[in-house]
Short mmCIF file of C-alpha atoms and ligand atoms in Angstrom, two decimals:
data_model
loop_
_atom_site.label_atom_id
_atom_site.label_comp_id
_atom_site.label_asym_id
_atom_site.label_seq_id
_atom_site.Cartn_x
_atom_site.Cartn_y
_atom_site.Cartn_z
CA UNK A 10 -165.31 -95.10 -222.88
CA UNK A 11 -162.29 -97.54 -222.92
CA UNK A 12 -159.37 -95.79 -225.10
CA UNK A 13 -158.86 -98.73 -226.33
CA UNK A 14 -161.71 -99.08 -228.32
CA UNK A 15 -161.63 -98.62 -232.05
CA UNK A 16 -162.14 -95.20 -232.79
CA UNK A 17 -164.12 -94.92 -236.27
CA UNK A 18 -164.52 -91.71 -238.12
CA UNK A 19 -167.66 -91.25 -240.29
CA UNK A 20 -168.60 -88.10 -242.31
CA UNK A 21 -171.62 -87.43 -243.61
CA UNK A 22 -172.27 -85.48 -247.01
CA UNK A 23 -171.83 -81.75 -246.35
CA UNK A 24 -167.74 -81.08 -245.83
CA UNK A 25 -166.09 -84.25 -247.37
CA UNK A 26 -163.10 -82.38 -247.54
CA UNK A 27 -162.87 -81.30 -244.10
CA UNK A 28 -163.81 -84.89 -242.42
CA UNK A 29 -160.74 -86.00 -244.73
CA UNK A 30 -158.72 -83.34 -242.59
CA UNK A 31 -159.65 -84.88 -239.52
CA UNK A 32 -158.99 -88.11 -240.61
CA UNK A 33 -155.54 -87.36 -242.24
CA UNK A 34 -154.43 -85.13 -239.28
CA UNK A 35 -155.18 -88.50 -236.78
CA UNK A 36 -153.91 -90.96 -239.72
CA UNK A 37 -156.97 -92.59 -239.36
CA UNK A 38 -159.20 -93.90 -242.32
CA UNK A 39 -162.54 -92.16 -243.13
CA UNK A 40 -165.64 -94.46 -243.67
CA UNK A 41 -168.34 -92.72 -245.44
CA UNK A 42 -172.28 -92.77 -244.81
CA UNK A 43 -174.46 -94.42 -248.09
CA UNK A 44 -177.55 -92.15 -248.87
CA UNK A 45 -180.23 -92.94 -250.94
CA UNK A 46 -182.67 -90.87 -251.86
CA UNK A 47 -186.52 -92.31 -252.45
CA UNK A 48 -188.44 -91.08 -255.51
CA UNK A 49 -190.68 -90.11 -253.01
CA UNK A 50 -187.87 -87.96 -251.49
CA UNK A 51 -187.92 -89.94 -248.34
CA UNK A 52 -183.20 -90.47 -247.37
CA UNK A 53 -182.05 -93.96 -246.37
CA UNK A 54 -178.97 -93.97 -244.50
CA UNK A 55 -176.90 -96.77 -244.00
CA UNK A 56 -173.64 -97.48 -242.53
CA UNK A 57 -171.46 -99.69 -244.58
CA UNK A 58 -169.17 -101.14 -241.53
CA UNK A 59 -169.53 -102.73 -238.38
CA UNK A 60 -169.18 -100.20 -235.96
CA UNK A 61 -170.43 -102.88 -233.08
CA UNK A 62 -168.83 -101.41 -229.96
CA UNK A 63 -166.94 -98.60 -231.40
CA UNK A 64 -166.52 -95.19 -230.52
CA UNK A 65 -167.67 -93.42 -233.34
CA UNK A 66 -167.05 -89.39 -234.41
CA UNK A 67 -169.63 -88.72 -237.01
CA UNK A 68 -168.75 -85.25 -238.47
CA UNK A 69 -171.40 -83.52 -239.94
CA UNK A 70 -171.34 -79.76 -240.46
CA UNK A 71 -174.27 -77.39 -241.06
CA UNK A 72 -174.33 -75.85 -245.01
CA UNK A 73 -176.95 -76.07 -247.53
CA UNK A 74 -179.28 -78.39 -248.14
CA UNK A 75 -179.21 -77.81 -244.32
CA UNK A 76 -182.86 -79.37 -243.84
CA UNK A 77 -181.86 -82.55 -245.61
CA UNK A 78 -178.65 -82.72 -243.57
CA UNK A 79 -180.29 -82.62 -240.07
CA UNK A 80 -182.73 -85.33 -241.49
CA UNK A 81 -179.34 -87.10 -243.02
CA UNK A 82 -177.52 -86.75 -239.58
CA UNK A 83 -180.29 -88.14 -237.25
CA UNK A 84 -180.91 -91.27 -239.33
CA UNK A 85 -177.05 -91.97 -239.18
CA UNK A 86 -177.41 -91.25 -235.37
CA UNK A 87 -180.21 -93.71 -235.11
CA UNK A 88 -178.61 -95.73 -237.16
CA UNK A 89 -175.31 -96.07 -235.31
CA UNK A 90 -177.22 -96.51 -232.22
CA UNK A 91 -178.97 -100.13 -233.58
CA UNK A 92 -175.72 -101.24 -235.50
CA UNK A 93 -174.25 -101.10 -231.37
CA UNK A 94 -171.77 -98.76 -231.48
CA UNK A 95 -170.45 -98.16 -228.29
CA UNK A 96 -170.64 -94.33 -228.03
CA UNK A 97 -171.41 -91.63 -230.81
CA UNK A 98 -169.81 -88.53 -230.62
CA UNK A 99 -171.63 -86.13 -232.78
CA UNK A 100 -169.03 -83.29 -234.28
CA UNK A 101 -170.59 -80.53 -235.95
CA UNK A 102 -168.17 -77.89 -236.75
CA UNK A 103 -170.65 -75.54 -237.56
CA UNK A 104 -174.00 -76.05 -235.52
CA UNK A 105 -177.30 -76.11 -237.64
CA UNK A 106 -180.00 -73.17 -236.42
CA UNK A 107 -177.35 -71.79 -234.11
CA UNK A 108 -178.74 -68.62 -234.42
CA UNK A 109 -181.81 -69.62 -233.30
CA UNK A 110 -181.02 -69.83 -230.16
CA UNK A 111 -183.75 -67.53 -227.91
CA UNK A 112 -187.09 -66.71 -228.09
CA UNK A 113 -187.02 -62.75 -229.34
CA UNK A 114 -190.17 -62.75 -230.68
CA UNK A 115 -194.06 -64.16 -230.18
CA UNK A 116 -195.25 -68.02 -231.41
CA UNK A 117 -191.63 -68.84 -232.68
CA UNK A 118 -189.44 -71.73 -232.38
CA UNK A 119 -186.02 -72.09 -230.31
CA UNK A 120 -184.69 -74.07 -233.36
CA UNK A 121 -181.23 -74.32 -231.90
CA UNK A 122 -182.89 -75.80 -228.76
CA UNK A 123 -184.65 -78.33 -230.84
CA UNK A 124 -181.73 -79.77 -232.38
CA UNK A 125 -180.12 -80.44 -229.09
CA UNK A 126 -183.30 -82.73 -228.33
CA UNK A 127 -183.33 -83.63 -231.51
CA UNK A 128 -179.62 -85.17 -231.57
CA UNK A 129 -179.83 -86.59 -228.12
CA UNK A 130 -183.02 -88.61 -228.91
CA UNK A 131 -181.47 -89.99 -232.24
CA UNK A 132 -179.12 -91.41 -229.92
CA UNK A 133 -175.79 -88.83 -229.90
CA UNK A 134 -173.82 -89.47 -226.48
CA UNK A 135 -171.39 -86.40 -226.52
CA UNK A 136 -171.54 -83.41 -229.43
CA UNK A 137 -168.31 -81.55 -230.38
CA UNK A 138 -168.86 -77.83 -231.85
CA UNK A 139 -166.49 -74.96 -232.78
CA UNK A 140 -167.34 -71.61 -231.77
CA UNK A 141 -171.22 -71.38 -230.99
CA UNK A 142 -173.43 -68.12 -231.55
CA UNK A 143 -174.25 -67.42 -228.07
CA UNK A 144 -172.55 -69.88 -225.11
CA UNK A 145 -175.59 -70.59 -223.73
CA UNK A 146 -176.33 -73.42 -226.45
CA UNK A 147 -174.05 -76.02 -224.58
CA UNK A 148 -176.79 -75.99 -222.08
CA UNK A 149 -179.47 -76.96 -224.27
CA UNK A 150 -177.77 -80.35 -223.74
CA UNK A 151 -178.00 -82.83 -220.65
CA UNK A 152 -174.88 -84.89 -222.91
CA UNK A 153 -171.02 -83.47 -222.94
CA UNK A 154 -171.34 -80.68 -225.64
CA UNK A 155 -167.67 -79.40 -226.15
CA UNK A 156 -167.15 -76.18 -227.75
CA UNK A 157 -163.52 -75.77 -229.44
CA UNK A 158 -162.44 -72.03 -230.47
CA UNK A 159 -160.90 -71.33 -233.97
CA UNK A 160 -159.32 -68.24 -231.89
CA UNK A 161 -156.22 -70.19 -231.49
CA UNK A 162 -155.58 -70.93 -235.66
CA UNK A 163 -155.99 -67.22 -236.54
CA UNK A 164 -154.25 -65.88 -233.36
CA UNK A 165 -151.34 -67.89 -235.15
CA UNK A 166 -152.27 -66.29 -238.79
CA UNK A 167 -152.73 -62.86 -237.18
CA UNK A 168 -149.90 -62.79 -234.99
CA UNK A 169 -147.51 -63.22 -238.16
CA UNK A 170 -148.67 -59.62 -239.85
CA UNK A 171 -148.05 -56.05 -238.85
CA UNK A 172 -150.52 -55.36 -235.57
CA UNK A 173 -148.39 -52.22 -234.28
CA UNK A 174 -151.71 -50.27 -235.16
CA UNK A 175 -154.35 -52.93 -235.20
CA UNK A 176 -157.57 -52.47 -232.54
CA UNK A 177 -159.72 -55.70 -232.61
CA UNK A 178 -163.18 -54.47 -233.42
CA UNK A 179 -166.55 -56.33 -231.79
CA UNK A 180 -169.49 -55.57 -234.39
CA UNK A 181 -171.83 -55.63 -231.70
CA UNK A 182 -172.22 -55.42 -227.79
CA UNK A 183 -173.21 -59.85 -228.48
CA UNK A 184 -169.72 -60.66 -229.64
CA UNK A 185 -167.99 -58.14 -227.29
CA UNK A 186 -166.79 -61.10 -225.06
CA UNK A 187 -165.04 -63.14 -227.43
CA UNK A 188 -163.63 -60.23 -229.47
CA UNK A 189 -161.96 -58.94 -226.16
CA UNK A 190 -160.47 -62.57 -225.42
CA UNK A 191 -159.34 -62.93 -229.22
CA UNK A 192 -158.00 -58.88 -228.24
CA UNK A 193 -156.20 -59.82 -225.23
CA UNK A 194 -154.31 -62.94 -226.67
CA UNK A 195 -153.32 -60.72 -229.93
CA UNK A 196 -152.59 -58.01 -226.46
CA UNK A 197 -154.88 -55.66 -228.98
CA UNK A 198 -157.22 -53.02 -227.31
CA UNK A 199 -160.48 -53.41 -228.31
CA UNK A 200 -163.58 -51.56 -229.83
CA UNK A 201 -167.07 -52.43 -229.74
CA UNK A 202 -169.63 -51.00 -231.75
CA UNK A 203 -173.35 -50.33 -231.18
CA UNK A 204 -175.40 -52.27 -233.40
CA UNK A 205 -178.85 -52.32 -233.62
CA UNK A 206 -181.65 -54.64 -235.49
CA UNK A 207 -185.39 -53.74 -235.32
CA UNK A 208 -185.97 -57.65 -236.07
CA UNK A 209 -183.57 -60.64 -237.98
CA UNK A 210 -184.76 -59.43 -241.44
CA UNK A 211 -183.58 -55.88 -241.22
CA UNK A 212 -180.03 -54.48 -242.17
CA UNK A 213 -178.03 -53.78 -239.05
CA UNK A 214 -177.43 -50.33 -238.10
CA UNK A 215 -174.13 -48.85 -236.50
CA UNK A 216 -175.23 -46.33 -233.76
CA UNK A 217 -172.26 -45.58 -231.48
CA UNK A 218 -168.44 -46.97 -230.70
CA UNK A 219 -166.45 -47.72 -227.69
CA UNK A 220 -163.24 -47.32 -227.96
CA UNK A 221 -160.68 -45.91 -230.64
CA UNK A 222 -160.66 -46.58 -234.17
CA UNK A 223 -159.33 -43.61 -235.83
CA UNK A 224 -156.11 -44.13 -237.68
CA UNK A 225 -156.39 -47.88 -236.72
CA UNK A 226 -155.91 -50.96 -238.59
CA UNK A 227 -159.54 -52.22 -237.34
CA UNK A 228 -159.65 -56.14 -237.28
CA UNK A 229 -163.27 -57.31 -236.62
CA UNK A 230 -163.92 -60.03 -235.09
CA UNK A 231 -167.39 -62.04 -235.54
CA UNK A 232 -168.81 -65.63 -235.14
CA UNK A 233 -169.59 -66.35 -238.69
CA UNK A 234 -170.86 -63.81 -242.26
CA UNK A 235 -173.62 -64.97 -243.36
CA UNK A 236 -175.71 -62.77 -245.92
CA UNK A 237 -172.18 -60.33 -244.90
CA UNK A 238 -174.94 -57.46 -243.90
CA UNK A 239 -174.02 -56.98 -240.26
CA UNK A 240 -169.80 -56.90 -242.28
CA UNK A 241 -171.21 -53.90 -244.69
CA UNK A 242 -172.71 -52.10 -241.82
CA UNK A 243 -169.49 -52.53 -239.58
CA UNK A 244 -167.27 -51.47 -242.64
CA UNK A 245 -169.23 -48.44 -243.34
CA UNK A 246 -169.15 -47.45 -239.90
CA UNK A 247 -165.53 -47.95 -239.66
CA UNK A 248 -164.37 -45.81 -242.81
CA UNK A 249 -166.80 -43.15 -241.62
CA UNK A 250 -165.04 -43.40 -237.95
CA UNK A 251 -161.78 -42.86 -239.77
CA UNK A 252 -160.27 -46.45 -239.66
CA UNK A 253 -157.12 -46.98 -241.80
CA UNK A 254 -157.76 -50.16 -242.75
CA UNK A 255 -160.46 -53.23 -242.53
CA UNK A 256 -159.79 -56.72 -242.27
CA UNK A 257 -162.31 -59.41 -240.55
CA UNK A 258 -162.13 -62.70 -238.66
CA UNK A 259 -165.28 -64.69 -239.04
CA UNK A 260 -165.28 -68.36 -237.84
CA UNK A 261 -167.98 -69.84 -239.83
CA UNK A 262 -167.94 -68.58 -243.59
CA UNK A 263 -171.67 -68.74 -244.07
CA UNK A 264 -171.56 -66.42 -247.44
CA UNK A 265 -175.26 -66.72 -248.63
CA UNK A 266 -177.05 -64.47 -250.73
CA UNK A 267 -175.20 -61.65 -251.48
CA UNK A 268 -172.48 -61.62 -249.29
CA UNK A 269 -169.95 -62.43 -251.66
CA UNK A 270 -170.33 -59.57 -254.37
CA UNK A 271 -170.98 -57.53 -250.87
CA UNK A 272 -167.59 -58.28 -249.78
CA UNK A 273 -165.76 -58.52 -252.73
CA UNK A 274 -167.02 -55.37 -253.60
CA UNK A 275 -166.03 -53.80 -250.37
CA UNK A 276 -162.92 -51.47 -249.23
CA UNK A 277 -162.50 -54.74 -246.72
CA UNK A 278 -158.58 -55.70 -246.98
CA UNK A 279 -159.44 -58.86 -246.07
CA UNK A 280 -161.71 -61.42 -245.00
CA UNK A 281 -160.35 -64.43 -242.67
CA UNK A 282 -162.87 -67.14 -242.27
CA UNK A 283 -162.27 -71.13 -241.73
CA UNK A 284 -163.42 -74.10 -243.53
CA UNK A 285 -166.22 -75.34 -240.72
CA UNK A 286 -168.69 -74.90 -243.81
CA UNK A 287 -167.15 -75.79 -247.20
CA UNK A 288 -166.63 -73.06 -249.79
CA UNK A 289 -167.14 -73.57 -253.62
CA UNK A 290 -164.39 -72.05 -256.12
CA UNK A 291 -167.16 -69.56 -256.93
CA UNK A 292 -167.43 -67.93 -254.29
CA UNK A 293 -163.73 -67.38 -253.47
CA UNK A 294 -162.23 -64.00 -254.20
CA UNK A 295 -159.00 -62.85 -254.01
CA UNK A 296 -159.05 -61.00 -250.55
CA UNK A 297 -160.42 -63.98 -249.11
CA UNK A 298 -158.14 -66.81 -246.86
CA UNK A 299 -159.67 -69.67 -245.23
CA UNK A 300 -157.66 -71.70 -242.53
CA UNK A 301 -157.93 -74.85 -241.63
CA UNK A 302 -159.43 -75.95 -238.33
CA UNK A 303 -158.95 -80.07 -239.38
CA UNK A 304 -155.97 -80.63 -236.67
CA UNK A 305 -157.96 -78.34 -234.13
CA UNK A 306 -160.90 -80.84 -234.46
CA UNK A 307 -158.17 -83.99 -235.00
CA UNK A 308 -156.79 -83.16 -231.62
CA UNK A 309 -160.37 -83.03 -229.79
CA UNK A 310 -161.26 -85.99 -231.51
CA UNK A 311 -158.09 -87.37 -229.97
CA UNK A 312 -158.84 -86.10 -226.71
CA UNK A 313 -162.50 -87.30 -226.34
CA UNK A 314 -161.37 -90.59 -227.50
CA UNK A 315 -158.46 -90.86 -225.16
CA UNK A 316 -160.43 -89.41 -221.95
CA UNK A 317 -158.23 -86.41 -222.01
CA UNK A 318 -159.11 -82.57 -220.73
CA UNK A 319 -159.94 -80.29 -223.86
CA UNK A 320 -160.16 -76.98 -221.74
CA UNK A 321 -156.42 -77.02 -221.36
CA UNK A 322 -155.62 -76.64 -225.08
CA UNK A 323 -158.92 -75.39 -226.18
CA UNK A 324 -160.09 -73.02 -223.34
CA UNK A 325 -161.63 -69.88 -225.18
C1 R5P B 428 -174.94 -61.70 -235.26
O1 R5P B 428 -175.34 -61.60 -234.12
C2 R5P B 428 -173.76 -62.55 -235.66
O2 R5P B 428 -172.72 -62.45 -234.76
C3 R5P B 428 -173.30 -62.16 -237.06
O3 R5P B 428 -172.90 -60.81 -237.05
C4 R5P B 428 -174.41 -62.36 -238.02
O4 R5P B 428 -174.85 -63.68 -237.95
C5 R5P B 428 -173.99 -62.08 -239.44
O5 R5P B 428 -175.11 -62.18 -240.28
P1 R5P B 428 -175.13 -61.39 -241.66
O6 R5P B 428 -173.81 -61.67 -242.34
O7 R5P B 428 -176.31 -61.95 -242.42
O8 R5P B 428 -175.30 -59.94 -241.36
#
């Protein structure tokens, strides 16, 4: 793509507020998608400027209505694609169905798999995503899919508190890798737990830990808290191992269901999430902080536009 292009930044529905990050962070101005919706609930999605030639960042995240957003998303794709614009880089700072990402059971879909074809046959030419479930998602994709880390924004937030007694704490054998890189740029040891589910449905269950934890500030480290079940199970296990105090790192603040009066219920000191998926002033309590990953996704956006390397500032 020629940098000198006009780069145009579009944001669907779901995280207004964060696309308006992006686009005050690159001082750029933020063009909006129009969506109709049929009485027979059938979306129409236009695009309200010329985007003939242009290299265009749609930013779309996953949150509820998720279903309607996918169906939102691909018709702005398509639509992008016969308005001409030059290339459309799809960012989606939190990827719909990511956890749906392998086939652990008979006669089920690989949903995250399906959006990959899904978005490349809509028309995307490069995808841009923070922090996927499992790493093995970016090959779902013959495009450029580029995976930024949040690890860098809350190294930052962590590294200003007390960590003389802190252990970074993996809730499960899955996320052991990136909790020990987020460990070893905090220079934390690490502990990973043992957790088990019989299938997606069931609680977790804690059954063993590696590493130390007693008298430790434990500071878990997870991809995202959804229904904040997994977060119980870990906390439970941790007060029971003798843990001084709980605090959590989750990229992708999910919170569905129950997980808010879970957490804010909890002996959890605090919960550290980001604002990939926007959170409503109801379900904010007052151990919660969210940071901002709108420059981390300005200056990839900036990058990609430019032809620039994003491993050397985003390398997980
Ligand atoms: C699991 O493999 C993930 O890393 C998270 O721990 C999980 O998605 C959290 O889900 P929930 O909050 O519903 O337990």
């Amino acid at each position: 793509m020629n940098p000198n292009s006009n780069i145009r930044l579009i944001s669907g529905t779901s995280n207004l507020a964060l696309s308006r990050g992006i686009a005050d962070y690159l001082q750029l101005p933020l063009y909006e998608l129009d969506v109709i919706r049929f009485s027979n609930d059938n979306l129409k999605v236009r695009i309200n400027e010329s985007v003939r030639g242009d290299d265009v960042f749609l930013i779309q995240t996953s949150q509820p209505p998720v279903n309607d957003l996918i169906m939102e998303t691909l018709q702005a794709i398509d639509a992008l694609k016969h308005a001409s614009a030059g290339r459309i880089t799809v960012v989606l700072p939190y990827f719909p169905y990511v956890r749906s990402d392998k086939k652990d059971e008979p006669r089920i879909s690989i949903a995250a798999r399906l959006m990959a074809d899904l978005l490349q046959t809509a028309g995307a030419h490069r995808i841009l995503t923070m922090n996927l479930h499992s790493p093995q998602i970016q090959g779902f994709f013959s495009i450029p899919a580029d995976q930024i880390f949040a690890d860098k924004i809350a190294v930052e937030y962590f590294k200003k508190r007390d960590l003389s007694k802190t252990v970074v704490v993996s809730p499960d054998a899955g996320s052991a890798k990136r909790a020990a890189s987020f460990a070893a740029k905090l220079n934390l040891p690490l502990a990973i737990l043992d957790k088990r589910r019989i299938n997606d449905d069931d609680d977790a269950r804690i059954h063993h830990v590696i590493g130390e934890v007693q008298g430790k500030d434990a500071l878990v480290f997870d991809d995202e808290i959804s229904t904040a079940g997994s977060m119980i199970e870990t906390e439970k296990a941790l007060r029971e191992m003798g843990a001084s105090s709980i605090r959590a790192f989750a990229v992708h603040g999910v919170l569905a269901g129950p997980a808010v009066e879970r957490l804010s219920q909890s002996s959890i000191d605090e919960v550290v999430t980001t604002n990939t998926i926007s959170i409503g002033e109801e379900k904010k309590w007052d151990k919660l902080t969210i940071l901002d990953v709108a420059p981390l996704f300005g200056e990839a956006v900036s990058h990609i536009h430019n032809g620039e390397s994003l491993s050397s500032l985003f390398a997980g």
